[in-house]
Coordinates of N, CA and C in Angstrom, one line a residue:
M1 N 40.8 -3.8 18.4 CA 39.3 -2.9 18.3 C 38.6 -3.3 17.1
T2 N 37.5 -3.6 17.3 CA 36.8 -3.9 16.0 C 35.4 -3.1 16.0
A3 N 35.5 -2.6 14.7 CA 34.3 -1.9 14.5 C 33.1 -2.7 13.9
S4 N 31.9 -2.4 14.4 CA 30.8 -2.9 13.8 C 30.0 -2.1 12.6
L5 N 29.4 -2.7 11.9 CA 28.7 -2.0 10.7 C 27.8 -0.8 11.5
A6 N 27.4 -1.0 12.7 CA 26.4 0.1 13.3 C 27.4 1.3 13.8
D7 N 28.7 1.2 13.7 CA 29.6 2.3 14.0 C 29.9 3.1 13.2
T8 N 29.7 2.7 11.8 CA 30.2 3.4 10.6 C 29.3 4.7 10.5
P9 N 30.3 5.8 10.1 CA 29.5 7.1 10.0 C 28.3 7.2 9.2
S10 N 28.3 6.2 8.2 CA 27.0 6.2 7.3 C 25.6 5.8 7.8
S11 N 26.0 4.7 8.8 CA 24.8 4.3 9.6 C 24.3 5.2 10.6
R12 N 25.2 6.0 11.1 CA 24.8 7.0 12.1 C 23.7 8.2 11.5
R13 N 23.8 8.2 10.2 CA 22.8 9.3 9.5 C 21.7 8.5 9.1
L14 N 21.6 7.1 9.1 CA 20.4 6.5 8.8 C 19.4 6.9 9.9
P15 N 18.0 6.8 9.5 CA 17.0 7.0 10.7 C 16.9 6.1 11.6
S16 N 16.4 6.4 12.9 CA 16.3 5.3 13.9 C 15.1 4.4 13.6
A17 N 14.9 3.4 14.2 CA 13.9 2.6 14.1 C 12.6 3.2 14.4
R18 N 12.5 4.3 15.2 CA 11.3 5.1 15.5 C 10.8 5.9 14.3
Q19 N 12.1 6.5 13.9 CA 11.7 7.3 12.7 C 11.6 6.8 11.4
L20 N 12.1 5.5 11.1 CA 11.5 4.5 10.3 C 10.1 4.1 10.3
I21 N 9.6 3.6 11.7 CA 8.3 3.4 11.8 C 7.4 4.6 11.5
A22 N 7.7 5.6 12.0 CA 6.9 6.9 11.6 C 6.8 7.2 10.2
L23 N 8.1 7.2 9.4 CA 8.1 7.3 8.2 C 7.1 6.3 7.2
I24 N 7.3 5.3 7.7 CA 6.5 4.2 7.0 C 4.9 4.6 7.0
G25 N 4.7 4.9 8.3 CA 3.3 5.1 8.6 C 2.8 6.2 7.9
V26 N 3.6 7.5 8.0 CA 3.0 8.6 7.1 C 2.9 8.4 5.7
I27 N 3.8 7.8 5.2 CA 3.9 7.5 3.6 C 2.5 6.7 3.2
S28 N 2.4 5.5 4.2 CA 1.2 5.0 4.1 C -0.1 5.7 4.0
L29 N 0.0 6.6 5.0 CA -1.3 7.5 5.2 C -1.2 8.4 3.9
A30 N -0.2 8.9 3.4 CA -0.1 9.7 2.1 C -0.6 8.9 1.0
L31 N -0.3 7.6 0.9 CA -0.8 6.8 -0.4 C -2.4 6.7 -0.3
I32 N -2.9 6.4 1.2 CA -4.4 6.2 1.2 C -5.1 7.6 1.2
A33 N -4.5 8.7 1.6 CA -5.1 10.0 1.1 C -5.1 10.1 -0.5
G34 N -4.1 9.8 -1.3 CA -4.0 9.6 -2.5 C -5.0 8.9 -3.0
A35 N -5.3 7.9 -2.5 CA -6.2 6.8 -3.3 C -7.7 7.7 -3.2
W36 N -7.9 8.1 -1.9 CA -9.2 8.6 -1.5 C -9.3 9.9 -2.5
F37 N -8.2 10.7 -2.7 CA -8.4 12.0 -3.7 C -8.9 11.4 -5.1
F38 N -8.2 10.4 -5.4 CA -8.5 9.8 -6.9 C -9.9 9.5 -6.9
E39 N -10.4 8.9 -6.0 CA -11.8 8.5 -5.9 C -12.8 9.4 -5.8
L40 N -12.6 10.2 -4.6 CA -13.5 11.4 -4.1 C -13.6 12.6 -5.0
V41 N -12.2 13.0 -5.4 CA -12.2 14.4 -6.0 C -12.3 14.1 -7.7
L42 N -11.3 13.2 -8.0 CA -11.3 13.1 -9.5 C -12.4 11.9 -10.1
H43 N -13.0 11.2 -9.1 CA -14.1 10.5 -9.4 C -13.6 9.2 -10.3
L44 N -12.4 8.7 -10.0 CA -12.0 7.3 -10.6 C -12.4 6.3 -9.4
R45 N -13.3 5.5 -9.9 CA -14.0 4.5 -8.9 C -13.0 3.5 -9.0
P46 N -12.8 2.8 -7.7 CA -11.7 1.7 -7.4 C -12.4 0.5 -7.9
C47 N -11.9 -0.3 -8.3 CA -12.4 -1.9 -8.5 C -11.9 -2.7 -7.1
K48 N -12.4 -3.9 -7.4 CA -12.1 -4.9 -6.2 C -10.5 -4.9 -5.7
L49 N -9.7 -5.0 -6.9 CA -8.2 -5.0 -6.5 C -7.5 -3.9 -5.9
C50 N -8.2 -2.8 -6.4 CA -7.9 -1.4 -5.8 C -8.1 -1.2 -4.3
L51 N -9.2 -1.7 -4.1 CA -9.7 -1.5 -2.5 C -9.1 -2.7 -1.8
E52 N -8.6 -3.7 -2.2 CA -7.6 -4.7 -1.5 C -6.4 -4.2 -1.3
Q53 N -5.8 -3.5 -2.3 CA -4.6 -2.9 -2.1 C -4.4 -1.9 -1.1
R54 N -5.4 -1.2 -0.4 CA -5.5 -0.6 0.3 C -5.5 -1.1 1.8
M55 N -5.6 -2.1 1.9 CA -5.5 -3.0 3.4 C -4.4 -3.1 4.0
P56 N -3.3 -3.4 3.2 CA -2.1 -3.3 4.1 C -1.5 -2.0 4.6
H57 N -1.9 -0.8 3.7 CA -1.7 0.4 4.2 C -2.4 0.8 5.4
Y58 N -3.7 0.5 5.3 CA -4.5 0.8 6.4 C -3.9 0.2 7.7
A59 N -3.6 -1.3 7.5 CA -2.9 -2.0 8.7 C -1.6 -1.3 9.0
A60 N -0.8 -0.7 8.2 CA 0.4 -0.2 8.4 C 0.2 1.0 9.3
I61 N -0.7 1.8 8.9 CA -1.0 3.0 9.6 C -1.2 2.7 11.1
G62 N -2.2 1.8 11.2 CA -2.2 1.4 12.6 C -1.2 0.6 13.5
L63 N -0.5 -0.1 12.7 CA 0.7 -0.5 13.5 C 1.7 0.6 13.8
A64 N 2.0 1.3 13.0 CA 3.0 2.5 12.9 C 2.6 3.2 14.2
L65 N 1.2 3.6 14.3 CA 0.7 4.4 15.3 C 0.8 3.6 16.7
A66 N 0.6 2.5 16.6 CA 0.6 1.6 17.9 C 2.1 1.3 18.0
G67 N 3.2 1.1 17.5 CA 4.5 1.1 17.3 C 5.0 2.4 18.3
L68 N 4.6 3.5 17.7 CA 5.3 4.7 18.2 C 4.8 4.9 19.5
V69 N 3.7 4.5 19.9 CA 3.2 4.8 21.2 C 3.7 3.6 22.2
L70 N 3.6 2.6 21.6 CA 3.8 1.3 22.7 C 5.3 0.8 22.7
A71 N 5.8 0.9 21.5 CA 7.2 0.1 21.3 C 8.4 0.7 21.7
R72 N 8.7 0.9 23.0 CA 9.8 1.5 23.7 C 11.1 1.0 23.4
S73 N 11.1 -0.3 23.5 CA 12.4 -1.0 23.6 C 12.8 -1.3 22.1
P74 N 14.1 -1.5 22.0 CA 14.6 -1.8 20.5 C 13.8 -2.9 20.0
R75 N 13.9 -4.0 20.9 CA 13.1 -5.3 20.6 C 11.8 -5.2 19.9
L76 N 11.1 -4.6 20.9 CA 9.5 -4.1 20.1 C 9.6 -3.3 18.9
Q77 N 10.6 -2.4 18.9 CA 10.5 -1.6 17.6 C 10.9 -2.4 16.4
W78 N 11.7 -3.6 16.7 CA 12.3 -4.5 15.6 C 11.1 -5.2 15.4
L79 N 10.2 -5.7 16.0 CA 9.1 -6.5 15.9 C 8.0 -5.5 15.2
V80 N 8.0 -4.5 15.4 CA 7.0 -3.6 14.6 C 7.6 -3.4 13.2
L81 N 8.9 -3.3 13.0 CA 9.4 -3.1 11.7 C 9.3 -4.4 10.9
L82 N 9.2 -5.5 11.7 CA 9.0 -6.8 11.0 C 7.5 -6.9 10.3
G83 N 6.6 -6.4 11.4 CA 5.3 -6.6 10.9 C 5.1 -5.6 9.7
L84 N 5.7 -4.3 9.7 CA 5.4 -3.4 8.7 C 6.3 -4.0 7.3
A85 N 7.3 -4.5 7.5 CA 8.0 -5.2 6.2 C 7.0 -6.3 5.8
G86 N 6.5 -7.1 6.6 CA 5.3 -7.9 6.0 C 4.4 -7.5 5.3
L87 N 3.6 -6.5 6.0 CA 2.4 -5.7 5.3 C 3.1 -5.0 3.9
M88 N 4.3 -4.5 3.8 CA 4.7 -4.0 2.7 C 4.8 -5.0 1.5
A89 N 5.4 -6.0 1.9 CA 5.7 -7.1 1.0 C 4.1 -7.5 0.3
W90 N 3.4 -7.8 1.4 CA 2.1 -7.9 0.8 C 1.4 -7.1 0.1
S91 N 1.6 -5.7 0.2 CA 1.3 -4.8 -0.6 C 1.9 -4.5 -2.0
T92 N 3.1 -4.9 -2.1 CA 4.0 -4.8 -3.0 C 3.4 -6.0 -4.0
G93 N 2.9 -7.1 -3.5 CA 2.7 -8.3 -4.1 C 1.3 -8.1 -4.7
L94 N 0.4 -7.5 -4.2 CA -0.8 -7.0 -4.6 C -0.8 -6.1 -5.7
G95 N 0.1 -5.0 -5.5 CA 0.1 -4.1 -6.6 C 0.9 -4.7 -7.9
V96 N 1.8 -5.5 -7.9 CA 2.3 -6.1 -8.9 C 1.3 -7.1 -9.7
Y97 N 0.5 -7.8 -8.7 CA -0.8 -8.6 -9.3 C -1.4 -7.7 -10.3
H98 N -2.1 -6.6 -9.7 CA -3.0 -6.0 -10.2 C -2.7 -5.2 -11.3
A99 N -1.3 -4.5 -11.2 CA -0.7 -4.1 -12.3 C -0.6 -5.1 -13.7
G100 N 0.0 -6.4 -13.1 CA -0.1 -7.6 -14.1 C -1.6 -7.8 -14.8
V101 N -2.5 -7.8 -14.0 CA -3.8 -7.8 -14.6 C -4.1 -6.8 -15.6
E102 N -3.8 -5.5 -15.3 CA -4.2 -4.4 -16.1 C -3.3 -4.6 -17.4
W103 N -2.1 -5.2 -17.5 CA -1.2 -5.5 -18.6 C -1.5 -6.7 -19.4
G104 N -2.4 -7.5 -18.8 CA -2.8 -8.7 -19.3 C -1.8 -9.9 -19.0
W105 N -1.0 -9.8 -18.1 CA 0.0 -10.9 -17.7 C -0.8 -11.8 -17.1
F106 N -1.7 -11.7 -16.1 CA -2.1 -12.4 -15.2 C -4.0 -12.3 -15.3
M107 N -4.4 -13.5 -15.0 CA -5.9 -13.4 -15.1 C -6.3 -12.7 -13.9
G108 N -7.3 -11.8 -14.0 CA -8.0 -11.1 -12.7 C -8.7 -12.1 -12.1
P109 N -9.5 -11.8 -10.8 CA -10.4 -12.4 -10.2 C -11.8 -12.6 -11.2
N110 N -12.5 -13.4 -11.1 CA -14.1 -13.7 -11.9 C -14.8 -12.7 -11.3
D111 N -14.9 -12.3 -10.1 CA -15.8 -11.4 -9.6 C -15.1 -10.0 -9.7
C112 N -14.2 -9.6 -10.4 CA -13.8 -8.2 -10.5 C -14.4 -7.6 -11.5
G113 N -15.7 -7.1 -11.3 CA -16.3 -6.1 -12.4 C -17.3 -5.3 -11.6
G114 N -17.4 -5.3 -10.6 CA -18.2 -4.4 -9.8 C -19.9 -5.3 -9.4
A115 N -20.4 -4.7 -8.5 CA -21.8 -5.1 -8.2 C -22.7 -4.1 -7.9
A116 N -23.9 -4.4 -8.4 CA -25.2 -3.4 -8.1 C -25.8 -3.8 -6.7
S117 N -26.0 -2.8 -6.0 CA -27.1 -3.3 -4.8 C -28.4 -3.7 -5.4
A118 N -29.1 -4.5 -4.5 CA -30.3 -5.0 -4.8 C -31.3 -3.9 -5.1
A119 N -32.1 -4.2 -6.3 CA -33.3 -3.4 -6.5 C -34.6 -3.8 -5.9
S120 N -35.4 -2.8 -5.6 CA -36.6 -3.0 -5.0 C -37.8 -3.4 -6.1
G121 N -37.6 -3.0 -7.4 CA -38.6 -3.2 -8.4 C -38.0 -3.2 -9.6
M122 N -38.8 -3.4 -10.6 CA -38.3 -3.3 -12.2 C -38.0 -2.0 -12.2
Q123 N -38.5 -0.8 -11.9 CA -38.1 0.3 -12.4 C -36.8 1.0 -11.8
D124 N -36.5 0.4 -10.4 CA -35.2 0.6 -10.0 C -34.1 -0.1 -10.5
F125 N -34.5 -1.4 -10.8 CA -33.7 -2.3 -11.6 C -33.2 -1.6 -12.9
M126 N -34.0 -1.0 -13.8 CA -34.0 -0.4 -14.9 C -33.1 0.9 -15.1
K127 N -33.3 1.6 -13.9 CA -32.5 2.9 -13.4 C -31.0 2.4 -13.2
Q128 N -31.0 1.4 -12.4 CA -29.5 0.8 -12.0 C -28.9 0.4 -13.3
L129 N -29.3 -0.2 -14.2 CA -28.7 -0.5 -15.4 C -28.4 0.6 -16.3
Q130 N -28.9 1.8 -16.1 CA -28.5 3.0 -16.6 C -27.4 3.8 -16.2
T131 N -27.4 3.6 -14.9 CA -26.6 4.5 -14.1 C -25.3 4.0 -13.6
T132 N -25.4 2.4 -13.3 CA -24.2 1.8 -12.5 C -23.0 1.7 -13.7
R133 N -22.2 1.9 -13.2 CA -20.5 2.0 -13.9 C -19.8 0.8 -13.3
I134 N -19.6 -0.3 -14.3 CA -19.0 -1.3 -13.8 C -17.3 -1.1 -13.9
V135 N -16.6 -1.2 -13.0 CA -15.2 -1.0 -13.0 C -14.5 -2.4 -12.9
A136 N -14.0 -2.5 -14.0 CA -13.1 -3.8 -14.4 C -11.8 -3.6 -13.8
C137 N -11.2 -4.6 -13.2 CA -9.9 -4.8 -12.7 C -8.9 -4.8 -13.9
S138 N -9.1 -5.1 -15.0 CA -8.3 -5.1 -16.1 C -8.0 -3.8 -16.9
E139 N -8.7 -2.6 -16.4 CA -8.7 -1.6 -17.3 C -8.1 -0.5 -16.0
A140 N -6.7 0.0 -16.5 CA -6.2 1.1 -15.5 C -7.3 2.2 -15.9
A141 N -7.6 2.9 -14.7 CA -8.4 4.2 -14.9 C -7.5 5.5 -15.3
W142 N -6.3 5.2 -14.7 CA -5.2 6.5 -15.1 C -4.0 5.9 -15.0
R143 N -3.0 6.7 -15.9 CA -1.6 6.2 -15.9 C -0.7 7.4 -16.0
F144 N 0.4 7.4 -15.1 CA 1.3 8.4 -15.3 C 2.7 7.9 -15.6
L145 N 3.4 8.2 -16.7 CA 4.8 7.7 -17.1 C 4.9 6.1 -17.4
G146 N 3.3 5.8 -17.8 CA 3.3 4.5 -18.1 C 2.7 3.5 -17.2
L147 N 2.7 3.9 -16.0 CA 2.4 3.2 -15.0 C 1.0 3.5 -14.3
S148 N 0.0 2.6 -14.2 CA -1.2 2.9 -13.3 C -0.9 3.1 -11.8
L149 N -2.1 3.3 -11.3 CA -2.2 3.5 -9.8 C -1.6 2.2 -9.0
A150 N -2.2 1.0 -9.6 CA -1.5 0.0 -9.1 C -0.1 -0.5 -9.1
G151 N 0.5 0.3 -10.4 CA 1.8 0.0 -10.4 C 2.8 1.0 -9.7
W152 N 2.2 2.2 -9.3 CA 2.8 3.1 -8.7 C 2.8 2.5 -7.2
N153 N 1.6 1.8 -6.9 CA 1.5 1.5 -5.4 C 2.5 0.2 -5.1
A154 N 2.6 -0.4 -6.1 CA 3.7 -1.4 -6.1 C 5.1 -1.0 -5.9
L155 N 5.6 0.2 -6.5 CA 6.9 0.7 -6.4 C 6.9 1.5 -5.2
A156 N 5.9 2.1 -4.6 CA 5.9 2.8 -3.3 C 5.9 1.7 -2.2
S157 N 5.3 0.7 -2.2 CA 5.4 -0.3 -1.3 C 6.7 -1.0 -1.4
A158 N 7.1 -1.2 -2.4 CA 8.7 -1.8 -2.3 C 9.6 -1.0 -1.8
G159 N 9.4 0.4 -1.8 CA 10.4 1.1 -1.2 C 10.1 1.1 0.1
L160 N 8.9 1.2 0.7 CA 8.7 1.1 2.2 C 9.0 -0.3 2.7
F161 N 9.1 -1.2 1.8 CA 9.4 -2.6 2.4 C 11.1 -2.5 2.7
L162 N 11.7 -1.9 1.5 CA 13.2 -2.0 1.9 C 13.4 -1.2 2.9
L163 N 12.8 0.1 3.2 CA 12.9 0.7 4.5 C 13.0 0.1 5.7
A164 N 11.9 -0.8 5.6 CA 11.5 -1.6 6.8 C 12.5 -2.7 7.2
V165 N 13.1 -3.2 5.9 CA 14.3 -4.1 6.0 C 15.4 -3.4 6.4
L166 N 15.7 -2.3 6.1 CA 16.8 -1.7 6.7 C 16.9 -1.3 7.8
G167 N 15.9 -1.0 8.6 CA 15.8 -0.9 9.9 C 15.8 -2.2 10.5
L168 N 15.3 -3.3 10.0 CA 15.5 -4.8 10.6 C 16.9 -5.1 10.6
L169 N 17.6 -5.0 9.6 CA 19.0 -5.3 9.5 C 20.0 -4.3 10.5
R170 N 19.7 -3.1 10.6 CA 20.2 -2.1 11.3 C 20.0 -2.6 12.9
G171 N 19.0 -3.0 13.1 CA 18.7 -3.4 14.4 C 19.4 -4.7 14.8
R172 N 19.5 -5.7 13.8 CA 20.2 -6.8 14.0 C 21.7 -6.4 14.3
T173 N 22.2 -5.8 13.5 CA 23.7 -5.5 13.6 C 24.2 -4.7 14.8
G174 N 23.0 -3.8 15.1 CA 23.1 -3.3 16.1 C 23.0 -3.8 17.5
A175 N 22.4 -5.0 17.6 CA 22.1 -5.8 18.8 C 23.4 -6.8 18.8
A176 N 24.2 -7.0 17.9 CA 25.2 -8.0 17.9 C 26.5 -7.4 18.7

């Protein structure tokens, strides 16, 4: 009699694929809610890279919802976890890149400084010059324990990536 990894007591305590999909979706939703809180309540304006970091989480929320509704078979759940792992790898990379730009390790994009809307006249243009606040990608607007929001996003996304990979590996060993 051979025992597989899927039959060990510790693996039975691990969340199911559906639970992991839901967990990744809920945490992505919480990260987006946090980003909107910092923007709308604390008035920390996002830069171009900040906004790009939200994209994988928006996609993960949608994929997780679709996966919970549509992915009934273990194979489809495995594919949803694969998609979530890819999204979280992308998010981790964006977070590391942005944090690196803030620390001066990498060069940021040339157009990462904000843009004003077109003024209709000289008076509007002068008013925009006085009221427009440029948000540079190289300046962290807020830090906690030495990490900026980009750094925290990188850590959270890496954790979500590991959760998705755990589900992928568990699904692979359970199918074997």
